[in-house]
Amino acid sequence: MKLTKKQMIITGSVAGLLAVGGITFGVVNHNNTVHAQQVAEQKAADKKEADRKAEKVLENKAKSTLLKAEQEDTSKNISDAKTAVEAVKNKKIKETGLKEIDAINARVKLENEAKAAVQAFQKAADDSSKNKAAHAAVDKLTNSYSKKLKDSLNKQIAASEAQAKAASQAKAAADAKAKSDAAAQAQAKASEAAKANTAAQSQNDASQTQNQVASSNDTSNYVSNGAASQGTGSANYGSSNAGSSNTAGGGSSNYTGGGTSSAGNSSAGSSNTNNNNGGNGPSDTQKGDSVNDMDNSAINDGNASNHFPGGW
């Protein structure tokens, strides 16, 4: 069928309209797809930024809590820091933070040991081994965050050492005084004992002097008595000789010899015996008779002369 010119114009117009409409639709559809994609990408970007910001917040919190735990290593601060570090998404940052927490715990352990060592030394400041242990424990606090505590503990050790030194000096002074007092007391006792010994010795010397004087007096009396006895004997001796003279003269007088002394008796007895024997025979003394025997002999001779009337 042959279209007329008018139909051909209408058909062409419709086809043109259809073509333009399809193109428009395609453009619109494309635009919608691109927009949706752009929205999705924007949302993803926004989420990523939000996550990044959130992570940053967590990281900052972990750092701040770690710093606080470093500066004030209380159990609460350390626990808060550990929780904050574990919330961080960044693996590297998390590992670093946990290692730092372990270091804080190790440092706290050393600090607690140093505190305990210093306290033990303070309770026994005169114990050299505890003093040495306290110094060794404090010297292990090398972390910069432990400097404040280290200085404090060293001051406490120095104060305890000064206290121990003062106590030692006081004890030494007390011991020296006690020793000096004991020596003084011993010296005083020794002095008193020496005085007592001197007094006793003086008393003994006085007693010995008195005994010597008494002994001397006894000796003097003995000598005096002996001299008197000797004098008596001499007198008797003379009396005996007188008697002998009377006998030699042939008188009838009694024998008056035989005095109290041995010398007188011996002489008288001898004279009488010689007279009785007419001067021919030996005397009693020459015969070896004792003084008493001679006395008895003289007495017997005298008595014999008395028994005979008219004498010898």
PDB file of C-alpha atoms in Angstrom:
ATOM      1  CA  MET A   1       0.000   0.000   0.000  1.00  0.00           C
ATOM      2  CA  LYS A   2       1.293   3.275  -1.089  1.00  0.00           C
ATOM      3  CA  LEU A   3       1.127   5.907   1.633  1.00  0.00           C
ATOM      4  CA  THR A   4       0.124   9.299   0.821  1.00  0.00           C
ATOM      5  CA  LYS A   5       2.385  12.221   1.472  1.00  0.00           C
ATOM      6  CA  LYS A   6       0.298  13.196   4.456  1.00  0.00           C
ATOM      7  CA  GLN A   7       0.492   9.733   5.983  1.00  0.00           C
ATOM      8  CA  MET A   8       4.163   9.631   5.448  1.00  0.00           C
ATOM      9  CA  ILE A   9       4.526  12.920   7.320  1.00  0.00           C
ATOM     10  CA  ILE A  10       2.430  11.684  10.242  1.00  0.00           C
ATOM     11  CA  THR A  11       4.279   8.385  10.393  1.00  0.00           C
ATOM     12  CA  GLY A  12       7.602  10.109  10.361  1.00  0.00           C
ATOM     13  CA  SER A  13       6.497  12.420  13.113  1.00  0.00           C
ATOM     14  CA  VAL A  14       5.352   9.522  15.270  1.00  0.00           C
ATOM     15  CA  ALA A  15       8.586   7.637  14.701  1.00  0.00           C
ATOM     16  CA  GLY A  16      10.509  10.710  15.569  1.00  0.00           C
ATOM     17  CA  LEU A  17       8.571  11.149  18.707  1.00  0.00           C
ATOM     18  CA  LEU A  18       9.117   7.562  19.641  1.00  0.00           C
ATOM     19  CA  ALA A  19      12.821   7.810  19.076  1.00  0.00           C
ATOM     20  CA  VAL A  20      13.096  10.952  21.106  1.00  0.00           C
ATOM     21  CA  GLY A  21      11.091   9.371  23.912  1.00  0.00           C
ATOM     22  CA  GLY A  22      13.283   6.296  24.001  1.00  0.00           C
ATOM     23  CA  ILE A  23      16.360   8.392  24.126  1.00  0.00           C
ATOM     24  CA  THR A  24      14.930  10.458  26.916  1.00  0.00           C
ATOM     25  CA  PHE A  25      13.930   7.422  28.877  1.00  0.00           C
ATOM     26  CA  GLY A  26      17.350   5.937  28.535  1.00  0.00           C
ATOM     27  CA  VAL A  27      18.967   9.115  29.652  1.00  0.00           C
ATOM     28  CA  VAL A  28      16.716   9.373  32.642  1.00  0.00           C
ATOM     29  CA  ASN A  29      17.298   5.786  33.591  1.00  0.00           C
ATOM     30  CA  HIS A  30      21.009   6.222  33.337  1.00  0.00           C
ATOM     31  CA  ASN A  31      20.917   9.274  35.412  1.00  0.00           C
ATOM     32  CA  ASN A  32      18.947   7.485  38.088  1.00  0.00           C
ATOM     33  CA  THR A  33      21.460   4.643  38.183  1.00  0.00           C
ATOM     34  CA  VAL A  34      24.387   6.998  38.468  1.00  0.00           C
ATOM     35  CA  HIS A  35      22.733   8.910  41.261  1.00  0.00           C
ATOM     36  CA  ALA A  36      21.978   5.759  43.180  1.00  0.00           C
ATOM     37  CA  GLN A  37      25.571   4.690  42.832  1.00  0.00           C
ATOM     38  CA  GLN A  38      26.782   8.023  43.926  1.00  0.00           C
ATOM     39  CA  VAL A  39      24.530   7.887  46.949  1.00  0.00           C
ATOM     40  CA  ALA A  40      25.770   4.460  47.844  1.00  0.00           C
ATOM     41  CA  GLU A  41      29.343   5.544  47.507  1.00  0.00           C
ATOM     42  CA  GLN A  42      28.692   8.597  49.590  1.00  0.00           C
ATOM     43  CA  LYS A  43      27.074   6.515  52.261  1.00  0.00           C
ATOM     44  CA  ALA A  44      30.054   4.160  52.254  1.00  0.00           C
ATOM     45  CA  ALA A  45      32.391   7.078  52.464  1.00  0.00           C
ATOM     46  CA  ASP A  46      30.397   8.609  55.241  1.00  0.00           C
ATOM     47  CA  LYS A  47      30.398   5.339  57.172  1.00  0.00           C
ATOM     48  CA  LYS A  48      34.084   4.926  56.664  1.00  0.00           C
ATOM     49  CA  GLU A  49      34.695   8.415  57.903  1.00  0.00           C
ATOM     50  CA  ALA A  50      32.457   7.798  60.840  1.00  0.00           C
ATOM     51  CA  ASP A  51      34.308   4.586  61.635  1.00  0.00           C
ATOM     52  CA  ARG A  52      37.609   6.379  61.266  1.00  0.00           C
ATOM     53  CA  LYS A  53      36.489   9.080  63.592  1.00  0.00           C
ATOM     54  CA  ALA A  54      35.180   6.542  66.079  1.00  0.00           C
ATOM     55  CA  GLU A  55      38.465   4.628  65.947  1.00  0.00           C
ATOM     56  CA  LYS A  56      40.318   7.844  66.478  1.00  0.00           C
ATOM     57  CA  VAL A  57      38.228   8.513  69.527  1.00  0.00           C
ATOM     58  CA  LEU A  58      38.994   5.038  70.874  1.00  0.00           C
ATOM     59  CA  GLU A  59      42.684   5.450  70.198  1.00  0.00           C
ATOM     60  CA  ASN A  60      42.765   8.795  71.888  1.00  0.00           C
ATOM     61  CA  LYS A  61      40.929   7.378  74.878  1.00  0.00           C
ATOM     62  CA  ALA A  62      43.354   4.460  75.079  1.00  0.00           C
ATOM     63  CA  LYS A  63      46.315   6.840  74.979  1.00  0.00           C
ATOM     64  CA  SER A  64      44.875   9.095  77.656  1.00  0.00           C
ATOM     65  CA  THR A  65      44.009   6.223  79.980  1.00  0.00           C
ATOM     66  CA  LEU A  66      47.471   4.696  79.450  1.00  0.00           C
ATOM     67  CA  LEU A  67      49.105   8.017  80.317  1.00  0.00           C
ATOM     68  CA  LYS A  68      46.996   8.302  83.438  1.00  0.00           C
ATOM     69  CA  ALA A  69      47.949   4.761  84.438  1.00  0.00           C
ATOM     70  CA  GLU A  70      51.610   5.592  83.861  1.00  0.00           C
ATOM     71  CA  GLN A  71      51.427   8.710  86.009  1.00  0.00           C
ATOM     72  CA  GLU A  72      49.215   7.195  88.708  1.00  0.00           C
ATOM     73  CA  ASP A  73      49.538   3.447  88.517  1.00  0.00           C
ATOM     74  CA  THR A  74      46.566   2.580  90.684  1.00  0.00           C
ATOM     75  CA  SER A  75      44.726  -0.647  90.039  1.00  0.00           C
ATOM     76  CA  LYS A  76      41.670   1.292  88.793  1.00  0.00           C
ATOM     77  CA  ASN A  77      43.675   3.386  86.354  1.00  0.00           C
ATOM     78  CA  ILE A  78      45.422   0.309  84.975  1.00  0.00           C
ATOM     79  CA  SER A  79      42.105  -1.515  84.594  1.00  0.00           C
ATOM     80  CA  ASP A  80      40.543   1.448  82.743  1.00  0.00           C
ATOM     81  CA  ALA A  81      43.539   1.666  80.433  1.00  0.00           C
ATOM     82  CA  LYS A  82      43.348  -2.031  79.590  1.00  0.00           C
ATOM     83  CA  THR A  83      39.647  -1.760  78.744  1.00  0.00           C
ATOM     84  CA  ALA A  84      40.265   1.242  76.525  1.00  0.00           C
ATOM     85  CA  VAL A  85      43.164  -0.418  74.699  1.00  0.00           C
ATOM     86  CA  GLU A  86      41.195  -3.577  74.026  1.00  0.00           C
ATOM     87  CA  ALA A  87      38.409  -1.468  72.426  1.00  0.00           C
ATOM     88  CA  VAL A  88      40.787  -0.113  69.791  1.00  0.00           C
ATOM     89  CA  LYS A  89      40.303  -1.668  66.296  1.00  0.00           C
ATOM     90  CA  ASN A  90      43.781  -0.940  65.069  1.00  0.00           C
ATOM     91  CA  LYS A  91      45.701  -4.129  65.724  1.00  0.00           C
ATOM     92  CA  LYS A  92      49.106  -2.487  65.932  1.00  0.00           C
ATOM     93  CA  ILE A  93      47.961   0.173  68.323  1.00  0.00           C
ATOM     94  CA  LYS A  94      46.191  -2.415  70.466  1.00  0.00           C
ATOM     95  CA  GLU A  95      49.274  -4.628  70.748  1.00  0.00           C
ATOM     96  CA  THR A  96      51.448  -1.662  71.661  1.00  0.00           C
ATOM     97  CA  GLY A  97      48.966  -0.518  74.311  1.00  0.00           C
ATOM     98  CA  LEU A  98      48.730  -3.989  75.903  1.00  0.00           C
ATOM     99  CA  LYS A  99      52.532  -4.241  76.097  1.00  0.00           C
ATOM    100  CA  GLU A 100      52.612  -0.888  77.793  1.00  0.00           C
ATOM    101  CA  ILE A 101      50.062  -2.111  80.340  1.00  0.00           C
ATOM    102  CA  ASP A 102      52.255  -5.171  81.051  1.00  0.00           C
ATOM    103  CA  ALA A 103      55.187  -2.821  81.631  1.00  0.00           C
ATOM    104  CA  ILE A 104      53.099  -0.756  84.051  1.00  0.00           C
ATOM    105  CA  ASN A 105      52.147  -3.911  85.960  1.00  0.00           C
ATOM    106  CA  ALA A 106      55.814  -4.976  86.141  1.00  0.00           C
ATOM    107  CA  ARG A 107      56.768  -1.529  87.373  1.00  0.00           C
ATOM    108  CA  VAL A 108      54.017  -1.619  89.992  1.00  0.00           C
ATOM    109  CA  LYS A 109      55.360  -4.943  91.207  1.00  0.00           C
ATOM    110  CA  LEU A 110      58.832  -3.432  91.687  1.00  0.00           C
ATOM    111  CA  GLU A 111      57.341  -0.407  93.419  1.00  0.00           C
ATOM    112  CA  ASN A 112      55.360  -2.599  95.814  1.00  0.00           C
ATOM    113  CA  GLU A 113      58.469  -4.664  96.570  1.00  0.00           C
ATOM    114  CA  ALA A 114      60.447  -1.476  97.244  1.00  0.00           C
ATOM    115  CA  LYS A 115      57.714  -0.158  99.534  1.00  0.00           C
ATOM    116  CA  ALA A 116      57.620  -3.435 101.469  1.00  0.00           C
ATOM    117  CA  ALA A 117      61.425  -3.525 101.801  1.00  0.00           C
ATOM    118  CA  VAL A 118      61.537   0.042 103.122  1.00  0.00           C
ATOM    119  CA  GLN A 119      58.735  -0.667 105.594  1.00  0.00           C
ATOM    120  CA  ALA A 120      60.591  -3.769 106.842  1.00  0.00           C
ATOM    121  CA  PHE A 121      63.732  -1.695 107.320  1.00  0.00           C
ATOM    122  CA  GLN A 122      61.813   1.014 109.174  1.00  0.00           C
ATOM    123  CA  LYS A 123      60.600  -1.617 111.661  1.00  0.00           C
ATOM    124  CA  ALA A 124      64.173  -2.847 112.239  1.00  0.00           C
ATOM    125  CA  ALA A 125      66.420   0.110 111.445  1.00  0.00           C
ATOM    126  CA  ASP A 126      69.383  -1.531 113.206  1.00  0.00           C
ATOM    127  CA  ASP A 127      69.254  -4.563 110.868  1.00  0.00           C
ATOM    128  CA  SER A 128      71.996  -4.106 108.268  1.00  0.00           C
ATOM    129  CA  SER A 129      70.623  -6.876 106.020  1.00  0.00           C
ATOM    130  CA  LYS A 130      67.206  -5.185 105.811  1.00  0.00           C
ATOM    131  CA  ASN A 131      68.909  -1.872 105.131  1.00  0.00           C
ATOM    132  CA  LYS A 132      70.786  -3.445 102.229  1.00  0.00           C
ATOM    133  CA  ALA A 133      67.598  -5.087 100.897  1.00  0.00           C
ATOM    134  CA  ALA A 134      65.728  -1.775 101.014  1.00  0.00           C
ATOM    135  CA  HIS A 135      68.440   0.011  99.030  1.00  0.00           C
ATOM    136  CA  ALA A 136      68.557  -2.791  96.448  1.00  0.00           C
ATOM    137  CA  ALA A 137      64.774  -2.757  95.964  1.00  0.00           C
ATOM    138  CA  VAL A 138      64.625   1.019  95.572  1.00  0.00           C
ATOM    139  CA  ASP A 139      67.514   1.004  93.082  1.00  0.00           C
ATOM    140  CA  LYS A 140      65.405  -1.157  90.744  1.00  0.00           C
ATOM    141  CA  LEU A 141      62.946   1.705  90.210  1.00  0.00           C
ATOM    142  CA  THR A 142      64.504   2.961  86.975  1.00  0.00           C
ATOM    143  CA  ASN A 143      61.320   4.050  85.219  1.00  0.00           C
ATOM    144  CA  SER A 144      60.927   7.801  84.921  1.00  0.00           C
ATOM    145  CA  TYR A 145      57.393   7.545  86.251  1.00  0.00           C
ATOM    146  CA  SER A 146      58.784   5.910  89.443  1.00  0.00           C
ATOM    147  CA  LYS A 147      61.153   8.786  90.201  1.00  0.00           C
ATOM    148  CA  LYS A 148      58.795  10.531  92.607  1.00  0.00           C
ATOM    149  CA  LEU A 149      58.213   7.345  94.587  1.00  0.00           C
ATOM    150  CA  LYS A 150      61.926   6.490  94.471  1.00  0.00           C
ATOM    151  CA  ASP A 151      62.872   9.862  95.971  1.00  0.00           C
ATOM    152  CA  SER A 152      60.300   9.440  98.712  1.00  0.00           C
ATOM    153  CA  LEU A 153      61.512   5.961  99.606  1.00  0.00           C
ATOM    154  CA  ASN A 154      65.156   7.077  99.696  1.00  0.00           C
ATOM    155  CA  LYS A 155      64.211   9.837 102.130  1.00  0.00           C
ATOM    156  CA  GLN A 156      62.458   7.292 104.324  1.00  0.00           C
ATOM    157  CA  ILE A 157      65.542   5.062 104.270  1.00  0.00           C
ATOM    158  CA  ALA A 158      67.792   8.003 105.197  1.00  0.00           C
ATOM    159  CA  ALA A 159      65.488   8.910 108.100  1.00  0.00           C
ATOM    160  CA  SER A 160      65.551   5.324 109.399  1.00  0.00           C
ATOM    161  CA  GLU A 161      69.339   5.202 109.064  1.00  0.00           C
ATOM    162  CA  ALA A 162      69.665   8.427 111.045  1.00  0.00           C
ATOM    163  CA  GLN A 163      67.322   7.027 113.676  1.00  0.00           C
ATOM    164  CA  ALA A 164      69.338   3.810 113.874  1.00  0.00           C
ATOM    165  CA  LYS A 165      72.589   5.763 114.159  1.00  0.00           C
ATOM    166  CA  ALA A 166      71.200   7.908 116.969  1.00  0.00           C
ATOM    167  CA  ALA A 167      69.936   4.813 118.764  1.00  0.00           C
ATOM    168  CA  SER A 168      73.305   3.105 118.324  1.00  0.00           C
ATOM    169  CA  GLN A 169      75.157   6.130 119.661  1.00  0.00           C
ATOM    170  CA  ALA A 170      72.786   6.360 122.613  1.00  0.00           C
ATOM    171  CA  LYS A 171      73.250   2.662 123.339  1.00  0.00           C
ATOM    172  CA  ALA A 172      77.025   2.997 123.063  1.00  0.00           C
ATOM    173  CA  ALA A 173      76.966   5.957 125.445  1.00  0.00           C
ATOM    174  CA  ALA A 174      74.729   4.045 127.866  1.00  0.00           C
ATOM    175  CA  ASP A 175      76.992   0.995 127.679  1.00  0.00           C
ATOM    176  CA  ALA A 176      80.068   3.150 128.231  1.00  0.00           C
ATOM    177  CA  LYS A 177      78.417   4.831 131.210  1.00  0.00           C
ATOM    178  CA  ALA A 178      77.333   1.492 132.630  1.00  0.00           C
ATOM    179  CA  LYS A 179      80.859   0.170 132.163  1.00  0.00           C
ATOM    180  CA  SER A 180      82.330   3.291 133.752  1.00  0.00           C
ATOM    181  CA  ASP A 181      79.882   3.057 136.661  1.00  0.00           C
ATOM    182  CA  ALA A 182      80.697  -0.617 137.112  1.00  0.00           C
ATOM    183  CA  ALA A 183      84.416   0.155 137.045  1.00  0.00           C
ATOM    184  CA  ALA A 184      83.918   2.974 139.557  1.00  0.00           C
ATOM    185  CA  GLN A 185      81.901   0.687 141.816  1.00  0.00           C
ATOM    186  CA  ALA A 186      84.522  -2.019 141.505  1.00  0.00           C
ATOM    187  CA  GLN A 187      87.252   0.516 142.278  1.00  0.00           C
ATOM    188  CA  ALA A 188      85.277   1.790 145.260  1.00  0.00           C
ATOM    189  CA  LYS A 189      84.819  -1.755 146.530  1.00  0.00           C
ATOM    190  CA  ALA A 190      88.491  -2.458 145.966  1.00  0.00           C
ATOM    191  CA  SER A 191      89.388   0.747 147.833  1.00  0.00           C
ATOM    192  CA  GLU A 192      87.099  -0.193 150.705  1.00  0.00           C
ATOM    193  CA  ALA A 193      88.583  -3.685 150.742  1.00  0.00           C
ATOM    194  CA  ALA A 194      92.094  -2.196 150.715  1.00  0.00           C
ATOM    195  CA  LYS A 195      91.182   0.088 153.601  1.00  0.00           C
ATOM    196  CA  ALA A 196      89.712  -2.849 155.464  1.00  0.00           C
ATOM    197  CA  ASN A 197      92.828  -4.908 154.779  1.00  0.00           C
ATOM    198  CA  THR A 198      95.025  -1.993 155.894  1.00  0.00           C
ATOM    199  CA  ALA A 199      93.009  -1.625 159.078  1.00  0.00           C
ATOM    200  CA  ALA A 200      93.178  -5.361 159.697  1.00  0.00           C
ATOM    201  CA  GLN A 201      96.907  -5.343 159.001  1.00  0.00           C
ATOM    202  CA  SER A 202      97.365  -2.403 161.351  1.00  0.00           C
ATOM    203  CA  GLN A 203      95.381  -4.267 163.981  1.00  0.00           C
ATOM    204  CA  ASN A 204      97.505  -7.356 163.410  1.00  0.00           C
ATOM    205  CA  ASP A 205     100.680  -5.278 163.605  1.00  0.00           C
ATOM    206  CA  ALA A 206      99.457  -3.688 166.830  1.00  0.00           C
ATOM    207  CA  SER A 207      98.600  -7.113 168.221  1.00  0.00           C
ATOM    208  CA  GLN A 208     102.007  -8.432 167.210  1.00  0.00           C
ATOM    209  CA  THR A 209     103.670  -5.397 168.816  1.00  0.00           C
ATOM    210  CA  GLN A 210     101.705  -5.973 171.989  1.00  0.00           C
ATOM    211  CA  ASN A 211     102.624  -9.641 171.927  1.00  0.00           C
ATOM    212  CA  GLN A 212     106.278  -8.750 171.380  1.00  0.00           C
ATOM    213  CA  VAL A 213     106.154  -6.258 174.267  1.00  0.00           C
ATOM    214  CA  ALA A 214     104.497  -8.855 176.453  1.00  0.00           C
ATOM    215  CA  SER A 215     107.064 -11.439 175.392  1.00  0.00           C
ATOM    216  CA  SER A 216     109.862  -8.963 176.089  1.00  0.00           C
ATOM    217  CA  ASN A 217     108.403  -8.269 179.500  1.00  0.00           C
ATOM    218  CA  ASP A 218     108.202 -11.989 180.182  1.00  0.00           C
ATOM    219  CA  THR A 219     111.816 -12.355 179.084  1.00  0.00           C
ATOM    220  CA  SER A 220     112.890  -9.454 181.288  1.00  0.00           C
ATOM    221  CA  ASN A 221     111.014 -10.929 184.217  1.00  0.00           C
ATOM    222  CA  TYR A 222     112.574 -14.276 183.518  1.00  0.00           C
ATOM    223  CA  VAL A 223     116.065 -12.789 183.384  1.00  0.00           C
ATOM    224  CA  SER A 224     115.423 -10.730 186.514  1.00  0.00           C
ATOM    225  CA  ASN A 225     114.101 -13.748 188.347  1.00  0.00           C
ATOM    226  CA  GLY A 226     117.058 -15.774 187.161  1.00  0.00           C
ATOM    227  CA  ALA A 227     119.489 -13.116 188.367  1.00  0.00           C
ATOM    228  CA  ALA A 228     117.757 -13.042 191.706  1.00  0.00           C
ATOM    229  CA  SER A 229     118.015 -16.808 191.860  1.00  0.00           C
ATOM    230  CA  GLN A 230     121.688 -16.598 190.984  1.00  0.00           C
ATOM    231  CA  GLY A 231     122.160 -14.016 193.721  1.00  0.00           C
ATOM    232  CA  THR A 232     120.426 -16.254 196.201  1.00  0.00           C
ATOM    233  CA  GLY A 233     122.609 -19.110 195.100  1.00  0.00           C
ATOM    234  CA  SER A 234     125.754 -17.075 195.658  1.00  0.00           C
ATOM    235  CA  ALA A 235     124.601 -16.091 199.097  1.00  0.00           C
ATOM    236  CA  ASN A 236     123.838 -19.657 199.879  1.00  0.00           C
ATOM    237  CA  TYR A 237     127.126 -20.611 198.450  1.00  0.00           C
ATOM    238  CA  GLY A 238     128.825 -18.319 200.933  1.00  0.00           C
ATOM    239  CA  SER A 239     126.754 -19.742 203.719  1.00  0.00           C
ATOM    240  CA  SER A 240     127.782 -23.203 202.694  1.00  0.00           C
ATOM    241  CA  ASN A 241     131.443 -22.273 202.721  1.00  0.00           C
ATOM    242  CA  ALA A 242     130.999 -20.821 206.160  1.00  0.00           C
ATOM    243  CA  GLY A 243     129.529 -24.058 207.268  1.00  0.00           C
ATOM    244  CA  SER A 244     132.454 -25.875 205.726  1.00  0.00           C
ATOM    245  CA  SER A 245     134.916 -23.668 207.618  1.00  0.00           C
ATOM    246  CA  ASN A 246     133.131 -24.498 210.813  1.00  0.00           C
ATOM    247  CA  THR A 247     133.337 -28.150 210.051  1.00  0.00           C
ATOM    248  CA  ALA A 248     137.000 -27.892 209.153  1.00  0.00           C
ATOM    249  CA  GLY A 249     137.676 -26.173 212.449  1.00  0.00           C
ATOM    250  CA  GLY A 250     136.307 -29.170 214.226  1.00  0.00           C
ATOM    251  CA  GLY A 251     133.317 -27.286 215.513  1.00  0.00           C
ATOM    252  CA  SER A 252     130.057 -28.956 216.295  1.00  0.00           C
ATOM    253  CA  SER A 253     127.920 -26.495 214.449  1.00  0.00           C
ATOM    254  CA  ASN A 254     125.172 -27.746 212.215  1.00  0.00           C
ATOM    255  CA  TYR A 255     125.498 -27.808 208.437  1.00  0.00           C
ATOM    256  CA  THR A 256     124.030 -24.669 207.106  1.00  0.00           C
ATOM    257  CA  GLY A 257     124.781 -25.252 203.441  1.00  0.00           C
ATOM    258  CA  GLY A 258     122.403 -26.396 200.793  1.00  0.00           C
ATOM    259  CA  GLY A 259     120.947 -23.058 199.712  1.00  0.00           C
ATOM    260  CA  THR A 260     118.229 -22.579 197.186  1.00  0.00           C
ATOM    261  CA  SER A 261     120.479 -22.278 194.151  1.00  0.00           C
ATOM    262  CA  SER A 262     122.110 -25.142 192.401  1.00  0.00           C
ATOM    263  CA  ALA A 263     125.468 -23.409 192.535  1.00  0.00           C
ATOM    264  CA  GLY A 264     125.267 -22.840 196.276  1.00  0.00           C
ATOM    265  CA  ASN A 265     124.123 -26.329 196.994  1.00  0.00           C
ATOM    266  CA  SER A 266     126.794 -27.843 194.841  1.00  0.00           C
ATOM    267  CA  SER A 267     129.608 -25.882 196.424  1.00  0.00           C
ATOM    268  CA  ALA A 268     128.355 -26.476 199.923  1.00  0.00           C
ATOM    269  CA  GLY A 269     127.884 -30.118 199.316  1.00  0.00           C
ATOM    270  CA  SER A 270     131.323 -30.491 197.853  1.00  0.00           C
ATOM    271  CA  SER A 271     132.981 -28.676 200.703  1.00  0.00           C
ATOM    272  CA  ASN A 272     131.179 -30.726 203.260  1.00  0.00           C
ATOM    273  CA  THR A 273     132.009 -33.924 201.548  1.00  0.00           C
ATOM    274  CA  ASN A 274     135.660 -33.024 201.324  1.00  0.00           C
ATOM    275  CA  ASN A 275     135.653 -32.065 204.972  1.00  0.00           C
ATOM    276  CA  ASN A 276     133.933 -35.271 205.919  1.00  0.00           C
ATOM    277  CA  ASN A 277     136.517 -37.212 204.058  1.00  0.00           C
ATOM    278  CA  GLY A 278     139.300 -35.287 205.681  1.00  0.00           C
ATOM    279  CA  GLY A 279     140.223 -33.684 202.332  1.00  0.00           C
ATOM    280  CA  ASN A 280     141.311 -37.032 200.947  1.00  0.00           C
ATOM    281  CA  GLY A 281     138.308 -38.263 198.990  1.00  0.00           C
ATOM    282  CA  PRO A 282     136.771 -36.780 195.778  1.00  0.00           C
ATOM    283  CA  SER A 283     133.779 -34.502 195.924  1.00  0.00           C
ATOM    284  CA  ASP A 284     130.270 -35.533 194.907  1.00  0.00           C
ATOM    285  CA  THR A 285     130.608 -33.414 191.783  1.00  0.00           C
ATOM    286  CA  GLN A 286     133.723 -35.196 190.799  1.00  0.00           C
ATOM    287  CA  LYS A 287     131.901 -38.469 191.239  1.00  0.00           C
ATOM    288  CA  GLY A 288     129.466 -37.334 188.617  1.00  0.00           C
ATOM    289  CA  ASP A 289     126.464 -37.019 190.905  1.00  0.00           C
ATOM    290  CA  SER A 290     123.741 -34.586 189.977  1.00  0.00           C
ATOM    291  CA  VAL A 291     123.058 -31.381 191.830  1.00  0.00           C
ATOM    292  CA  ASN A 292     120.037 -32.882 193.534  1.00  0.00           C
ATOM    293  CA  ASP A 293     122.049 -35.878 194.555  1.00  0.00           C
ATOM    294  CA  MET A 294     124.684 -33.580 195.975  1.00  0.00           C
ATOM    295  CA  ASP A 295     122.060 -31.594 197.818  1.00  0.00           C
ATOM    296  CA  ASN A 296     120.633 -34.725 199.290  1.00  0.00           C
ATOM    297  CA  SER A 297     124.090 -35.955 200.196  1.00  0.00           C
ATOM    298  CA  ALA A 298     124.937 -32.683 201.916  1.00  0.00           C
ATOM    299  CA  ILE A 299     121.698 -32.749 203.819  1.00  0.00           C
ATOM    300  CA  ASN A 300     122.253 -36.318 204.861  1.00  0.00           C
ATOM    301  CA  ASP A 301     125.786 -35.496 205.979  1.00  0.00           C
ATOM    302  CA  GLY A 302     124.563 -32.571 208.002  1.00  0.00           C
ATOM    303  CA  ASN A 303     121.891 -34.660 209.576  1.00  0.00           C
ATOM    304  CA  ALA A 304     124.400 -37.336 210.393  1.00  0.00           C
ATOM    305  CA  SER A 305     126.605 -34.868 212.186  1.00  0.00           C
ATOM    306  CA  ASN A 306     123.648 -33.804 214.235  1.00  0.00           C
ATOM    307  CA  HIS A 307     122.869 -37.354 215.167  1.00  0.00           C
ATOM    308  CA  PHE A 308     126.234 -37.891 216.761  1.00  0.00           C
ATOM    309  CA  PRO A 309     126.831 -36.103 220.035  1.00  0.00           C
ATOM    310  CA  GLY A 310     129.850 -33.984 220.022  1.00  0.00           C
ATOM    311  CA  GLY A 311     129.969 -33.914 216.161  1.00  0.00           C
ATOM    312  CA  TRP A 312     132.614 -35.393 214.040  1.00  0.00           C
TER     313      TRP A 312
END
